[in-house]
Amino acid sequence: MTGQDSAGTDRRTFLVELGVAASAVTLASCGKEPELTQIAGDPNDPSLQWDKAPCRYCGTGCGVEVGVKDGKVAAVRGDKEASVNRGLLCVKGYHLPAMLYGRDRLKFPMKRKADGQGFEKISWDEALDLIAEKFQTTLKEHGPEAVAVYGSGQWTIFDGYAALKWVKGGMKSNNIDPNARLCMASAVMGFMTQFQSDEPMGCYDDFEAGDDFILWGNNMAEMHPVLFSRILEHKRKDGGVRIVDIATRWTPTSQYADVYIEIKPGSDLALANGILHLLIASGRIDKAFIEENVVFKRGIEDLDKIGYGCFGDQTEHYGFKDEARDSSLDEMREFLQDYTPAKVSEITGVSEAQIRLLADMYGDSSRGTVSLWCMGVNQHTRGTWMNNLITDLHLLTGKISRPGSNPFSLTGQPSACGTAREVGTLSNRLPADMVVMNPEHRATVEDIWNLPEGTINPKPGYHAVDMFRALSRGDIKAMWIQVTNPWVSLPNLTRFERKPNDGRFIVVSDIYPTPTTAVADLILPSAAWVEREGLFGNSERRTQQWNKLAEPPGEAKEDAWQIIQVAKRMGMENLFPWPEDNWHEPMFEEYRRFGFGHGKDLASYEQLKGSRGLRWPVVDGKETKYRYMAGEDPYVMKASGVHFYKAKGYGEKAAVWLRPYQPPAEVPDEEYPLWLSTGRVLEHWHTGSMTRRVKELHQAVPEAYVELSRSDAAELGIENGQRVRVSSRRGSVELKVKIDERGRPPRGSVFIPFFDELRLANVLTLDAMDCISKEPDYKKCAVRVEKV
């Protein structure tokens, strides 16, 4: 045991220890600064009208009961009928109402003044006409590659589907990508390269069914606290449950782990290969399972061919494409000969004993093993490779598609799965795992959308980082940004600064002023969360519906409505043929046609309205807990075992990939001697545009900071709370130092959260990307720290 006695910690105690009161919390709204307005409401008021909704924040999908009075949200409480969270919420969830009522909420369309200085209020008709005119002119003069939409894993399914249909079916462009490219793309490509279908085969029931939980670079206690509380509750009831925290710094998760394994930044590929080496060498693999269910693949491994997406001729466009060839277990055995415990220990800093311990855990066929990861694995120059290797551990041991034994990728945004991944709002994708490059897939989309043959463009559009590179150099002339804040969240931010009169037209739809609205030419006020009807899809394939429960402020409108109105002004009303006052359900019913018969079947809208969400595939009204499992997945016809039926290109088997260790794109040196990793904190969410307006959350963590080890601080002569300058080759930021507080990096490393728009962590980060998913690496670059 590394810290607290997790064997005695129940779910409620754990959440209270993280600063949560497990009761309904009344509304408190505020501006950005400490002079905060508080609006009180009594959650026990019998006049409150209650209804269900999923939480607005992370991808967990906690069920929330929302109390409404006089058209406003007055209180929330955890939904006891929701199987995800069973009545509990994290600190952000308990303060959801305040997110809606900040004093600087955007209420009216605003157009930049002719002199470029400030904004003026305009009507919706003027705003929508302007967008339609700008996009039509751009299409006519420059073609479909000059327009773009940058969306979000916070889009509802309606928003994403409307945007996808307008961009790909209307404008014949594939320049649509979500901010989920920055967080989940490596998980997408991990699943696609191994199963030819995205998203996990397991579900949250694994948290009560597993024996060993191995967390790969995942501070679950802070980032997914409600789910982590379920593991702790399971451990409290069963003392044999073990938690392993593999991480580059000590976090609150480490305190509850049985084993803390500190790893050098960027060395996880070597560690995974070291475990695979020991499993194969010792014969602790399931040969019968492998023979029946697995093929072996190997891709391009030449670093000179692959690159990192940010140096040389890759600084403007990163288009590397992997090429697969067949491999074998024998070749894999030979390939892994270099990954001995001694060599892996040298690369990773992990002791040989701990490497052997991990192999013992994965290799013990009598115990269920659940691997969990999030940004530590995905935001990685070889993030897809690392996803592959974690899943390899499960495929070679047969610990997959059964209760308590699965690789499970956790999600950061509320509908990164349901919208970005399932709707297919990425530059190369279409709904239900289809892609624009496949002529059969294009034909299916054209048929369902009733479009002429050849409408869908077969050429993938710009992925997120290349999209903003194209905007900066002028290749993209018109861009619409919705539900995201790229001028805080993009890596290497300084390269994306706008110049006056740069000839570009940028529309931003949001609920609050942000650094992104500050660079816009037109700002549109959006309805938020329960101010409109919606659908999200969470990490366990659960689709969740909610009704409109409150009125948006001023003239704010939902994002899907905004897109539909512009499309109609561009003569594309055929894309949205539903009544103005009744389009949500028919839009969803059209969308769900894509998944029928393909193992991506969604529940009907009527079912979703009457439930706390259902996990797809939903066939004959019944949800599926475990994909590919006989007796559970309706598409599996076998009497027992598993069937990876989506992997048609692999003979309906899963692919085990051989993936070597390669070093990070940038490493510390004499000039910049420290590793930098960025991430989130418990109290704030993403760029903080919502949570920094919540009194209690803002006061708890009012500004970003830099975590520094005590030994590095002593060497630099720096004390706790002192202000320092952190610099990289790309920029610098001044922050207060935290030493030995909730996060404790080892000597040679620092950590900075990115929620603070006044102290931008991403002026430091490098725009290196994963070679397959094109997801940026926010976890590894070189910096120095100096006294101010």
Coordinates of C-alpha atoms in Angstrom, one line a residue, residues 34-522:
P34 CA -13.2 36.8 -6.7
E35 CA -16.0 39.5 -6.5
L36 CA -18.6 36.8 -7.1
T37 CA -22.3 36.9 -7.3
Q38 CA -24.2 34.1 -5.4
I39 CA -27.8 33.2 -6.2
A40 CA -29.3 30.9 -3.6
G41 CA -32.1 28.4 -4.1
D42 CA -33.4 25.8 -1.8
P43 CA -33.1 22.2 -3.1
N44 CA -35.9 21.1 -0.8
D45 CA -38.3 23.7 -2.2
P46 CA -41.4 21.7 -3.2
S47 CA -42.0 24.0 -6.1
L48 CA -38.9 22.8 -7.9
Q49 CA -39.5 20.7 -11.0
W50 CA -37.0 17.8 -11.4
D51 CA -35.9 16.0 -14.5
K52 CA -32.9 13.9 -15.6
A53 CA -29.8 14.8 -17.6
P54 CA -26.2 13.6 -17.9
C55 CA -23.6 15.8 -16.4
R56 CA -22.2 18.6 -18.7
Y57 CA -18.5 17.9 -18.0
C58 CA -16.4 14.8 -18.5
G59 CA -17.0 11.6 -20.4
T60 CA -18.1 9.6 -17.4
G61 CA -21.7 10.4 -18.1
C62 CA -22.9 10.8 -14.5
G63 CA -26.7 11.0 -14.1
V64 CA -27.9 14.3 -12.7
E65 CA -31.3 15.3 -11.4
V66 CA -32.0 19.0 -12.3
G67 CA -34.3 21.2 -10.2
V68 CA -35.9 24.1 -12.2
K69 CA -37.8 27.1 -11.0
D70 CA -39.1 30.0 -13.0
G71 CA -37.3 28.9 -16.1
K72 CA -33.9 28.6 -14.3
V73 CA -31.8 25.8 -12.9
A74 CA -31.8 26.2 -9.1
A75 CA -30.3 23.0 -7.9
V76 CA -28.9 19.6 -8.9
R77 CA -28.4 16.3 -7.1
G78 CA -26.9 12.9 -8.1
D79 CA -29.4 10.7 -9.8
K80 CA -29.8 7.5 -7.7
E81 CA -31.5 5.8 -10.7
A82 CA -28.4 6.3 -12.9
S83 CA -26.2 3.2 -12.9
V84 CA -23.1 5.2 -13.8
N85 CA -22.8 7.2 -10.6
R86 CA -25.6 5.8 -8.3
G87 CA -26.5 9.1 -6.8
L88 CA -23.1 10.6 -6.3
L89 CA -21.3 13.4 -8.2
C90 CA -17.9 15.0 -8.1
V91 CA -17.3 18.6 -6.9
K92 CA -17.8 20.0 -10.5
G93 CA -21.1 18.1 -10.9
Y94 CA -22.5 19.4 -7.6
H95 CA -21.9 23.0 -8.8
L96 CA -23.3 22.5 -12.3
P97 CA -26.0 25.2 -12.0
A98 CA -23.5 28.0 -11.5
M99 CA -21.9 27.3 -14.8
L100 CA -25.0 28.6 -16.6
Y101 CA -25.3 32.0 -14.9
G102 CA -22.1 33.8 -15.0
R103 CA -22.6 37.6 -15.2
D104 CA -20.7 37.8 -18.5
R105 CA -22.8 35.2 -20.3
L106 CA -23.0 35.8 -24.1
K107 CA -26.6 36.8 -25.0
F108 CA -26.6 38.4 -28.4
P109 CA -24.8 38.0 -31.8
M110 CA -21.8 40.3 -31.9
K111 CA -19.9 41.5 -35.0
R112 CA -16.5 42.9 -35.0
K113 CA -16.6 46.6 -35.8
A114 CA -15.3 47.9 -39.1
D115 CA -12.2 49.4 -37.5
G116 CA -11.4 46.1 -35.8
Q117 CA -11.7 47.5 -32.4
G118 CA -14.4 45.8 -30.3
F119 CA -17.8 44.3 -31.2
E120 CA -21.3 45.6 -31.9
K121 CA -24.6 43.8 -31.3
I122 CA -26.4 42.6 -34.5
S123 CA -29.6 40.6 -35.1
W124 CA -29.7 36.9 -35.7
D125 CA -30.8 37.4 -39.3
E126 CA -27.9 39.7 -40.0
A127 CA -25.5 37.2 -38.4
L128 CA -26.8 34.1 -40.2
D129 CA -26.9 36.0 -43.5
L130 CA -23.3 37.1 -43.0
I131 CA -22.1 33.5 -42.3
A132 CA -23.9 32.1 -45.4
E133 CA -22.5 34.9 -47.6
K134 CA -18.9 34.4 -46.4
F135 CA -19.0 30.6 -46.7
Q136 CA -20.7 30.8 -50.2
T137 CA -18.2 33.3 -51.4
T138 CA -15.3 31.2 -50.1
L139 CA -16.7 28.1 -51.8
K140 CA -17.1 29.9 -55.1
E141 CA -13.7 31.6 -55.1
H142 CA -11.5 29.0 -53.4
G143 CA -13.3 25.7 -53.3
P144 CA -14.3 23.3 -50.5
E145 CA -10.8 23.0 -49.1
A146 CA -10.9 26.7 -48.0
V147 CA -13.8 26.3 -45.6
A148 CA -13.7 24.5 -42.2
V149 CA -15.6 23.7 -39.0
Y150 CA -13.8 23.0 -35.8
G151 CA -16.1 21.4 -33.3
S152 CA -16.0 19.5 -30.0
G153 CA -16.5 16.5 -27.9
Q154 CA -18.9 18.7 -26.1
W155 CA -21.2 19.0 -29.1
T156 CA -24.4 17.2 -28.6
I157 CA -25.2 14.4 -31.1
F158 CA -27.6 16.9 -32.8
D159 CA -24.9 19.5 -33.1
G160 CA -22.3 17.1 -34.5
Y161 CA -24.7 15.5 -36.9
A162 CA -25.9 18.8 -38.2
A163 CA -22.4 20.0 -38.7
L164 CA -21.3 16.8 -40.4
K165 CA -24.2 16.9 -42.8
W166 CA -23.7 20.5 -43.7
V167 CA -19.9 20.3 -44.2
K168 CA -19.7 16.9 -46.0
G169 CA -23.1 16.6 -47.6
G170 CA -23.7 20.3 -48.3
M171 CA -20.4 22.0 -48.9
K172 CA -18.7 18.8 -50.1
S173 CA -15.7 19.5 -47.8
N174 CA -14.1 17.2 -45.3
N175 CA -12.6 20.0 -43.3
I176 CA -14.4 19.2 -40.1
D177 CA -12.6 18.1 -37.0
P178 CA -13.3 18.2 -33.3
N179 CA -11.2 19.1 -30.3
A180 CA -11.5 15.4 -29.5
R181 CA -8.6 15.1 -32.0
L182 CA -6.5 16.6 -29.1
C183 CA -7.6 14.0 -26.6
M184 CA -9.1 10.8 -27.9
A185 CA -7.9 10.3 -31.5
S186 CA -5.1 7.9 -30.4
A187 CA -7.7 5.7 -28.6
V188 CA -9.9 5.8 -31.8
M189 CA -7.0 4.6 -34.0
G190 CA -6.0 2.0 -31.4
F191 CA -9.4 0.4 -31.6
M192 CA -9.7 0.8 -35.3
T193 CA -6.3 -0.7 -36.1
Q194 CA -7.0 -3.7 -33.8
F195 CA -10.7 -4.3 -34.2
Q196 CA -11.7 -2.2 -37.2
S197 CA -14.3 -0.7 -35.0
D198 CA -14.0 2.1 -32.4
E199 CA -14.8 2.2 -28.7
P200 CA -14.3 -0.2 -25.8
M201 CA -15.7 -3.7 -25.5
G202 CA -16.0 -3.4 -21.8
C203 CA -18.1 -1.2 -19.6
Y204 CA -18.3 0.3 -16.1
D205 CA -19.5 -3.0 -14.7
D206 CA -15.8 -4.0 -14.9
F207 CA -15.1 -1.8 -11.9
E208 CA -17.0 -4.3 -9.7
A209 CA -15.9 -7.4 -11.6
G210 CA -12.1 -6.9 -11.9
D211 CA -9.4 -8.1 -9.5
D212 CA -6.5 -6.0 -10.7
F213 CA -6.7 -2.4 -12.0
I214 CA -3.7 -1.1 -13.8
L215 CA -3.7 2.6 -14.5
W216 CA -1.4 3.7 -17.3
G217 CA -0.7 7.5 -16.9
N218 CA -4.2 8.1 -15.6
N219 CA -4.8 10.3 -12.5
M220 CA -8.3 8.7 -12.2
A221 CA -8.9 10.0 -8.6
E222 CA -9.0 13.6 -9.9
M223 CA -10.0 13.2 -13.6
H224 CA -12.7 10.5 -13.2
P225 CA -13.4 10.5 -9.4
V226 CA -16.9 9.0 -9.5
L227 CA -15.6 6.0 -11.5
F228 CA -12.5 5.7 -9.2
S229 CA -14.8 5.7 -6.2
R230 CA -16.5 2.5 -7.7
I231 CA -13.1 0.8 -7.8
L232 CA -12.4 1.8 -4.2
E233 CA -15.8 0.6 -3.1
H234 CA -15.1 -2.7 -4.8
K235 CA -11.7 -2.9 -3.0
R236 CA -13.3 -2.0 0.3
K237 CA -15.6 -5.1 -0.1
D238 CA -12.9 -7.3 -1.5
G239 CA -9.5 -6.9 0.1
G240 CA -7.9 -8.9 -2.7
V241 CA -8.4 -6.2 -5.3
R242 CA -5.2 -4.4 -6.3
I243 CA -4.7 -1.0 -7.9
V244 CA -1.5 -0.1 -9.7
D245 CA -0.6 3.5 -10.6
I246 CA 1.9 3.8 -13.4
A247 CA 2.7 7.5 -13.6
T248 CA 5.3 10.2 -14.1
R249 CA 4.3 12.0 -10.9
W250 CA 2.7 11.2 -7.6
T251 CA -1.0 12.3 -7.5
P252 CA -4.1 11.7 -5.4
T253 CA -4.5 8.4 -7.3
S254 CA -1.1 7.3 -6.1
Q255 CA -2.3 7.7 -2.5
Y256 CA -5.0 5.0 -3.0
A257 CA -2.9 2.6 -5.1
D258 CA -1.4 -0.6 -3.8
V259 CA 1.6 -0.1 -6.0
Y260 CA 3.0 3.2 -7.4
I261 CA 5.3 2.7 -10.4
E262 CA 7.1 5.9 -11.4
I263 CA 8.1 5.9 -15.0
K264 CA 10.3 8.3 -17.1
P265 CA 8.3 10.5 -19.5
G266 CA 7.8 8.9 -22.9
S267 CA 9.1 5.4 -21.9
D268 CA 5.8 3.6 -21.6
L269 CA 6.3 1.8 -25.0
A270 CA 9.4 0.1 -23.6
L271 CA 7.6 -0.9 -20.4
A272 CA 4.7 -2.5 -22.3
N273 CA 7.1 -4.4 -24.5
G274 CA 9.0 -5.5 -21.5
I275 CA 5.8 -7.0 -20.0
L276 CA 5.0 -8.7 -23.4
H277 CA 8.5 -10.1 -23.5
L278 CA 8.1 -11.7 -20.1
L279 CA 4.6 -13.1 -20.9
I280 CA 5.7 -14.8 -24.1
A281 CA 9.1 -16.0 -22.7
S282 CA 7.4 -17.6 -19.7
G283 CA 4.5 -19.1 -21.7
R284 CA 1.9 -17.1 -19.8
I285 CA -0.2 -16.5 -22.9
D286 CA -3.4 -18.1 -24.0
K287 CA -2.4 -20.0 -27.1
A288 CA -5.8 -21.4 -27.9
F289 CA -7.3 -18.0 -27.7
I290 CA -4.6 -16.6 -29.9
E291 CA -5.0 -19.3 -32.5
E292 CA -8.8 -18.8 -32.7
N293 CA -9.1 -15.0 -32.4
V294 CA -5.8 -13.2 -33.3
V295 CA -3.7 -12.1 -36.3
F296 CA -0.4 -10.3 -36.1
K297 CA 0.5 -7.1 -37.8
R298 CA 3.6 -4.9 -38.1
G299 CA 3.8 -1.3 -39.5
I300 CA 6.5 1.2 -40.6
E301 CA 9.1 1.7 -37.8
D302 CA 11.7 3.9 -39.5
L303 CA 11.9 7.1 -37.4
D304 CA 13.2 9.1 -40.4
K305 CA 10.1 8.2 -42.4
I306 CA 7.7 8.7 -39.6
G307 CA 9.0 11.9 -37.9
Y308 CA 7.1 13.8 -35.2
G309 CA 4.9 16.1 -37.3
C310 CA 6.6 19.3 -36.2
F311 CA 10.1 19.5 -37.6
G312 CA 11.4 20.1 -41.1
D313 CA 8.9 19.7 -43.9
Q314 CA 6.3 18.4 -41.4
T315 CA 5.9 21.8 -39.8
E316 CA 3.0 22.8 -42.1
H317 CA 1.5 19.4 -42.9
Y318 CA 1.8 16.0 -41.3
G319 CA 0.5 13.3 -43.5
F320 CA 2.4 10.2 -42.6
K321 CA 0.5 7.0 -43.3
D322 CA 1.3 3.7 -41.8
E323 CA 1.5 0.5 -43.9
A324 CA 0.7 -2.8 -42.4
R325 CA 2.1 -6.2 -43.2
D326 CA 1.4 -9.6 -41.8
S327 CA 3.5 -10.8 -38.9
S328 CA 3.4 -13.8 -36.5
L329 CA 3.8 -14.8 -32.9
D330 CA 7.3 -16.2 -33.7
E331 CA 8.3 -12.8 -35.2
M332 CA 6.9 -11.1 -32.1
R333 CA 8.9 -13.3 -29.8
E334 CA 12.1 -12.4 -31.8
F335 CA 11.1 -8.7 -31.9
L336 CA 10.8 -8.6 -28.1
Q337 CA 14.1 -10.2 -27.4
D338 CA 15.6 -6.7 -26.9
Y339 CA 13.1 -5.8 -24.2
T340 CA 14.7 -7.7 -21.3
P341 CA 13.9 -6.5 -17.8
A342 CA 17.4 -5.0 -17.4
K343 CA 17.1 -3.0 -20.6
V344 CA 13.6 -1.9 -20.0
S345 CA 14.5 -0.8 -16.5
E346 CA 17.3 1.3 -17.9
I347 CA 15.0 3.0 -20.4
T348 CA 12.0 3.5 -18.0
G349 CA 13.5 3.9 -14.6
V350 CA 11.1 1.1 -13.4
S351 CA 12.7 -1.6 -11.3
E352 CA 13.1 -5.1 -12.7
A353 CA 11.0 -6.3 -9.8
Q354 CA 8.1 -4.0 -10.7
I355 CA 8.3 -5.0 -14.4
R356 CA 8.0 -8.7 -13.3
L357 CA 5.1 -7.8 -11.0
L358 CA 3.2 -6.3 -13.9
A359 CA 3.9 -9.4 -16.0
D360 CA 2.7 -11.6 -13.2
M361 CA -0.6 -9.6 -12.9
Y362 CA -1.3 -9.7 -16.6
G363 CA -0.2 -13.4 -16.8
D364 CA -2.3 -14.7 -13.9
S365 CA -5.2 -16.4 -15.7
S366 CA -7.1 -16.8 -12.4
R367 CA -7.6 -13.0 -11.9
G368 CA -9.4 -10.4 -14.0
T369 CA -7.3 -7.5 -15.2
V370 CA -8.6 -4.1 -16.3
S371 CA -6.3 -1.6 -17.9
L372 CA -7.3 2.0 -17.7
W373 CA -5.8 5.0 -19.5
C374 CA -6.7 8.5 -20.7
M375 CA -4.5 11.4 -21.8
G376 CA -1.2 10.1 -20.5
V377 CA -1.3 7.4 -23.2
N378 CA -3.3 9.2 -25.9
Q379 CA -1.5 12.6 -26.0
H380 CA 1.7 11.0 -27.1
T381 CA 3.8 11.0 -30.3
R382 CA 3.2 7.3 -30.5
G383 CA -0.2 7.2 -28.8
T384 CA -1.8 4.8 -31.2
W385 CA 1.2 2.4 -30.7
M386 CA 0.8 2.6 -27.0
N387 CA -3.0 1.9 -27.2
N388 CA -2.0 -1.1 -29.4
L389 CA 0.4 -2.5 -26.8
I390 CA -2.0 -2.2 -23.9
T391 CA -4.6 -4.1 -25.9
D392 CA -1.9 -6.6 -27.0
L393 CA -1.5 -7.5 -23.3
H394 CA -5.1 -8.4 -23.1
L395 CA -5.3 -10.2 -26.5
L396 CA -2.3 -12.4 -25.8
T397 CA -3.6 -13.4 -22.4
G398 CA -7.2 -13.8 -23.5
K399 CA -8.3 -11.2 -20.9
I400 CA -10.7 -9.3 -23.1
S401 CA -14.5 -9.1 -23.8
R402 CA -15.4 -10.6 -20.5
P403 CA -16.5 -9.2 -17.2
G404 CA -13.5 -7.8 -15.2
S405 CA -10.9 -8.3 -18.0
N406 CA -10.7 -5.6 -20.6
P407 CA -8.6 -2.7 -21.9
F408 CA -10.6 0.4 -21.2
S409 CA -10.0 3.9 -22.6
L410 CA -11.5 6.6 -20.5
T411 CA -12.9 9.7 -22.2
G412 CA -12.4 13.4 -21.3
Q413 CA -15.4 15.1 -22.8
P414 CA -19.1 14.3 -22.3
S415 CA -19.8 13.3 -25.9
A416 CA -16.3 12.7 -27.4
C417 CA -17.6 9.1 -27.9
G418 CA -21.2 9.8 -28.8
T419 CA -20.6 12.8 -31.1
A420 CA -17.0 13.0 -32.3
R421 CA -16.4 9.2 -32.7
E422 CA -19.9 7.7 -33.3
V423 CA -21.3 10.5 -35.5
G424 CA -17.9 10.8 -37.2
T425 CA -17.2 14.5 -36.9
L426 CA -13.5 13.9 -37.8
S427 CA -11.9 14.9 -41.1
N428 CA -11.7 11.3 -42.4
R429 CA -14.8 9.8 -40.9
L430 CA -18.5 9.3 -41.4
P431 CA -21.1 7.8 -39.0
A432 CA -20.8 4.3 -37.5
D433 CA -17.1 3.7 -38.2
M434 CA -17.3 4.6 -41.9
V435 CA -14.7 6.7 -43.6
V436 CA -14.7 9.0 -46.6
M437 CA -12.0 7.1 -48.4
N438 CA -14.2 4.0 -48.9
P439 CA -16.5 4.2 -51.9
E440 CA -19.1 1.8 -50.4
H441 CA -19.2 4.0 -47.2
R442 CA -19.7 7.2 -49.3
A443 CA -22.5 5.5 -51.2
T444 CA -24.3 4.5 -48.0
V445 CA -24.1 8.1 -46.7
E446 CA -25.4 9.5 -50.0
D447 CA -28.3 7.0 -50.0
I448 CA -29.4 7.8 -46.4
W449 CA -29.0 11.6 -47.0
N450 CA -30.6 11.4 -50.4
L451 CA -27.7 13.0 -52.2
P452 CA -26.5 12.5 -55.8
E453 CA -23.7 10.0 -56.3
G454 CA -20.3 11.6 -55.9
T455 CA -21.4 14.2 -53.4
I456 CA -19.2 13.0 -50.6
N457 CA -15.6 14.1 -51.1
P458 CA -13.2 11.0 -51.0
K459 CA -10.2 13.1 -49.8
P460 CA -9.8 13.5 -46.0
G461 CA -9.7 17.0 -44.8
Y462 CA -7.3 18.7 -42.4
H463 CA -6.9 17.2 -38.9
A464 CA -7.1 19.7 -36.1
V465 CA -3.5 20.9 -35.9
D466 CA -3.0 21.1 -39.6
M467 CA -6.4 22.9 -39.9
F468 CA -5.1 25.7 -37.8
R469 CA -1.8 25.7 -39.6
A470 CA -3.8 26.1 -42.8
L471 CA -5.8 28.9 -41.3
S472 CA -2.6 30.7 -40.2
R473 CA -1.1 30.6 -43.7
G474 CA -4.3 31.6 -45.4
D475 CA -5.3 28.3 -47.1
I476 CA -8.5 28.2 -45.0
K477 CA -10.5 31.4 -45.5
A478 CA -13.7 30.8 -43.5
M479 CA -13.9 28.8 -40.2
W480 CA -16.7 28.2 -37.7
I481 CA -15.6 27.2 -34.2
Q482 CA -18.2 25.8 -31.8
V483 CA -18.2 24.7 -28.2
T484 CA -14.4 24.8 -27.8
N485 CA -11.6 27.2 -27.0
P486 CA -8.6 26.5 -29.3
W487 CA -6.8 29.7 -28.5
V488 CA -6.2 28.2 -25.1
S489 CA -6.1 24.5 -25.9
L490 CA -3.9 24.2 -29.0
P491 CA -0.3 23.2 -28.6
N492 CA 2.4 25.8 -29.5
L493 CA -0.2 28.5 -29.3
T494 CA 2.0 31.4 -30.4
R495 CA 2.1 30.2 -34.0
F496 CA -1.7 30.7 -34.3
E497 CA -1.9 34.4 -33.4
R498 CA -4.2 36.3 -35.7
K499 CA -3.0 39.4 -37.6
P500 CA -5.3 42.4 -38.3
N501 CA -7.1 42.3 -41.6
D502 CA -5.7 38.8 -42.4
G503 CA -8.4 38.0 -44.9
R504 CA -9.9 35.2 -42.9
F505 CA -13.4 35.1 -41.5
I506 CA -13.8 33.3 -38.1
V507 CA -17.2 32.6 -36.4
V508 CA -17.2 31.5 -32.8
S509 CA -20.3 30.0 -31.0
D510 CA -19.9 29.9 -27.2
I511 CA -21.6 30.8 -24.0
Y512 CA -18.8 33.0 -22.5
P513 CA -16.1 35.4 -23.7
T514 CA -12.8 33.5 -24.2
P515 CA -9.5 34.1 -25.9
T516 CA -11.1 32.4 -28.9
T517 CA -14.1 34.8 -29.1
A518 CA -11.5 37.6 -28.7
V519 CA -10.1 36.7 -32.2
A520 CA -13.4 36.1 -33.9
D521 CA -15.0 38.3 -36.5
L522 CA -18.5 37.1 -35.4

